[in-house]
Amino acid sequence: MTDARFHPRLRIHAHADIIGSEVVLARALDDLSLGGCKFGGPAWEEAGQQVALVLSFPALSASLPLSGTVVRGGDSDMAIRFVHITDEQKSALRKHILDSQEAAGA
């Protein structure tokens, strides 16, 4: 079975600070794509909640501010779709993903 997602999910060593109805700092990402990210464990925000994120890539000493919407939140995970992402942000995200994969030896 192939992954029908427009942007494939990747396991990247990164974490995020998330500001929504709550503030959560340095939360590890379960996966990341150009379209969004997922966090493992119980959700702390409701679906539909707008959030601000700062993704941090420790191996690169880089960070990237983004905005998103919670698209799924449950007992096992929480998924965020990036919204209003500029071409500059998308380019930086693509570069950080590729550089993180290279740094991990992927």
CSV table of C-alpha atoms in Angstrom, one decimal:
chain,number,residue,atom,x,y,z
A,1,MET,CA,0.0,0.0,0.0
A,2,THR,CA,1.4,3.4,-1.0
A,3,ASP,CA,1.2,6.6,1.1
A,4,ALA,CA,-1.4,8.8,-0.7
A,5,ARG,CA,-0.4,11.9,1.2
A,6,PHE,CA,0.6,15.0,-0.9
A,7,HIS,CA,3.6,15.5,1.4
A,8,PRO,CA,5.2,12.3,2.8
A,9,ARG,CA,5.6,12.1,6.6
A,10,LEU,CA,9.2,11.9,7.7
A,11,ARG,CA,10.8,11.1,11.0
A,12,ILE,CA,13.0,14.1,11.7
A,13,HIS,CA,14.8,14.9,14.9
A,14,ALA,CA,13.0,18.1,15.8
A,15,HIS,CA,10.9,19.6,18.5
A,16,ALA,CA,8.4,22.5,18.7
A,17,ASP,CA,7.2,25.2,21.0
A,18,ILE,CA,3.5,25.5,20.5
A,19,ILE,CA,1.3,28.4,21.5
A,20,GLY,CA,-2.5,27.8,21.4
A,21,SER,CA,-4.9,27.8,24.3
A,22,GLU,CA,-1.9,26.4,26.2
A,23,VAL,CA,1.8,26.9,25.8
A,24,VAL,CA,3.9,23.7,25.4
A,25,LEU,CA,7.6,24.0,25.1
A,26,ALA,CA,10.2,21.6,23.4
A,27,ARG,CA,7.6,18.9,22.5
A,28,ALA,CA,9.2,16.3,20.3
A,29,LEU,CA,7.7,15.7,16.9
A,30,ASP,CA,6.5,12.3,15.9
A,31,ASP,CA,6.7,13.1,12.2
A,32,LEU,CA,7.0,16.1,10.0
A,33,SER,CA,6.1,17.0,6.4
A,34,LEU,CA,5.9,20.1,4.3
A,35,GLY,CA,2.2,20.2,5.1
A,36,GLY,CA,2.2,19.7,8.8
A,37,CYS,CA,3.4,17.7,11.8
A,38,LYS,CA,2.3,15.2,14.4
A,39,PHE,CA,2.9,14.8,18.1
A,40,GLY,CA,2.6,11.5,20.0
A,41,GLY,CA,0.7,11.2,23.2
A,42,PRO,CA,-2.6,12.7,24.3
A,43,ALA,CA,-3.6,15.9,22.6
A,44,TRP,CA,-3.7,19.1,24.6
A,45,GLU,CA,-5.6,21.2,22.0
A,46,GLU,CA,-9.0,20.6,20.3
A,47,ALA,CA,-9.4,20.1,16.6
A,48,GLY,CA,-9.8,23.5,14.9
A,49,GLN,CA,-7.6,25.4,17.3
A,50,GLN,CA,-5.2,27.9,15.7
A,51,VAL,CA,-1.7,27.6,17.0
A,52,ALA,CA,1.7,29.3,16.5
A,53,LEU,CA,4.7,27.0,16.4
A,54,VAL,CA,8.5,27.4,16.4
A,55,LEU,CA,10.1,24.3,15.0
A,56,SER,CA,13.6,23.6,16.3
A,57,PHE,CA,16.2,21.4,14.5
A,58,PRO,CA,18.9,20.8,17.1
A,59,ALA,CA,21.4,19.1,14.7
A,60,LEU,CA,21.3,22.3,12.6
A,61,SER,CA,21.0,24.9,15.3
A,62,ALA,CA,18.0,26.2,13.3
A,63,SER,CA,14.5,27.2,14.1
A,64,LEU,CA,11.5,28.2,12.0
A,65,PRO,CA,8.3,30.0,13.1
A,66,LEU,CA,5.0,28.7,11.5
A,67,SER,CA,1.3,28.9,12.1
A,68,GLY,CA,-1.1,26.0,12.0
A,69,THR,CA,-4.5,24.5,12.7
A,70,VAL,CA,-5.0,21.4,14.8
A,71,VAL,CA,-6.7,18.9,12.5
A,72,ARG,CA,-6.8,15.9,14.8
A,73,GLY,CA,-6.5,15.5,18.5
A,74,GLY,CA,-7.1,12.3,20.5
A,75,ASP,CA,-5.7,10.0,23.2
A,76,SER,CA,-2.8,8.8,21.0
A,77,ASP,CA,-1.7,11.9,19.0
A,78,MET,CA,-2.3,15.4,17.8
A,79,ALA,CA,-1.8,16.5,14.2
A,80,ILE,CA,-1.3,20.1,12.9
A,81,ARG,CA,-1.6,21.3,9.4
A,82,PHE,CA,0.5,24.3,8.5
A,83,VAL,CA,-1.5,27.3,7.3
A,84,HIS,CA,-0.6,30.7,5.7
A,85,ILE,CA,2.9,29.4,5.0
A,86,THR,CA,4.9,31.7,2.8
A,87,ASP,CA,7.2,30.6,0.0
A,88,GLU,CA,10.2,31.6,2.1
A,89,GLN,CA,9.0,29.5,5.1
A,90,LYS,CA,8.3,26.5,2.8
A,91,SER,CA,11.7,26.8,1.3
A,92,ALA,CA,13.4,27.0,4.7
A,93,LEU,CA,11.3,24.0,6.0
A,94,ARG,CA,12.3,22.0,2.9
A,95,LYS,CA,16.0,22.9,3.5
A,96,HIS,CA,15.8,22.0,7.2
A,97,ILE,CA,14.2,18.7,6.5
A,98,LEU,CA,16.8,17.7,3.9
A,99,ASP,CA,19.7,19.0,6.1
A,100,SER,CA,18.3,17.0,9.1
A,101,GLN,CA,18.1,13.8,7.0
A,102,GLU,CA,21.6,14.4,5.8
A,103,ALA,CA,22.9,15.0,9.4
A,104,ALA,CA,21.2,11.8,10.5
A,105,GLY,CA,22.9,9.9,7.7
A,106,ALA,CA,19.6,9.1,6.0
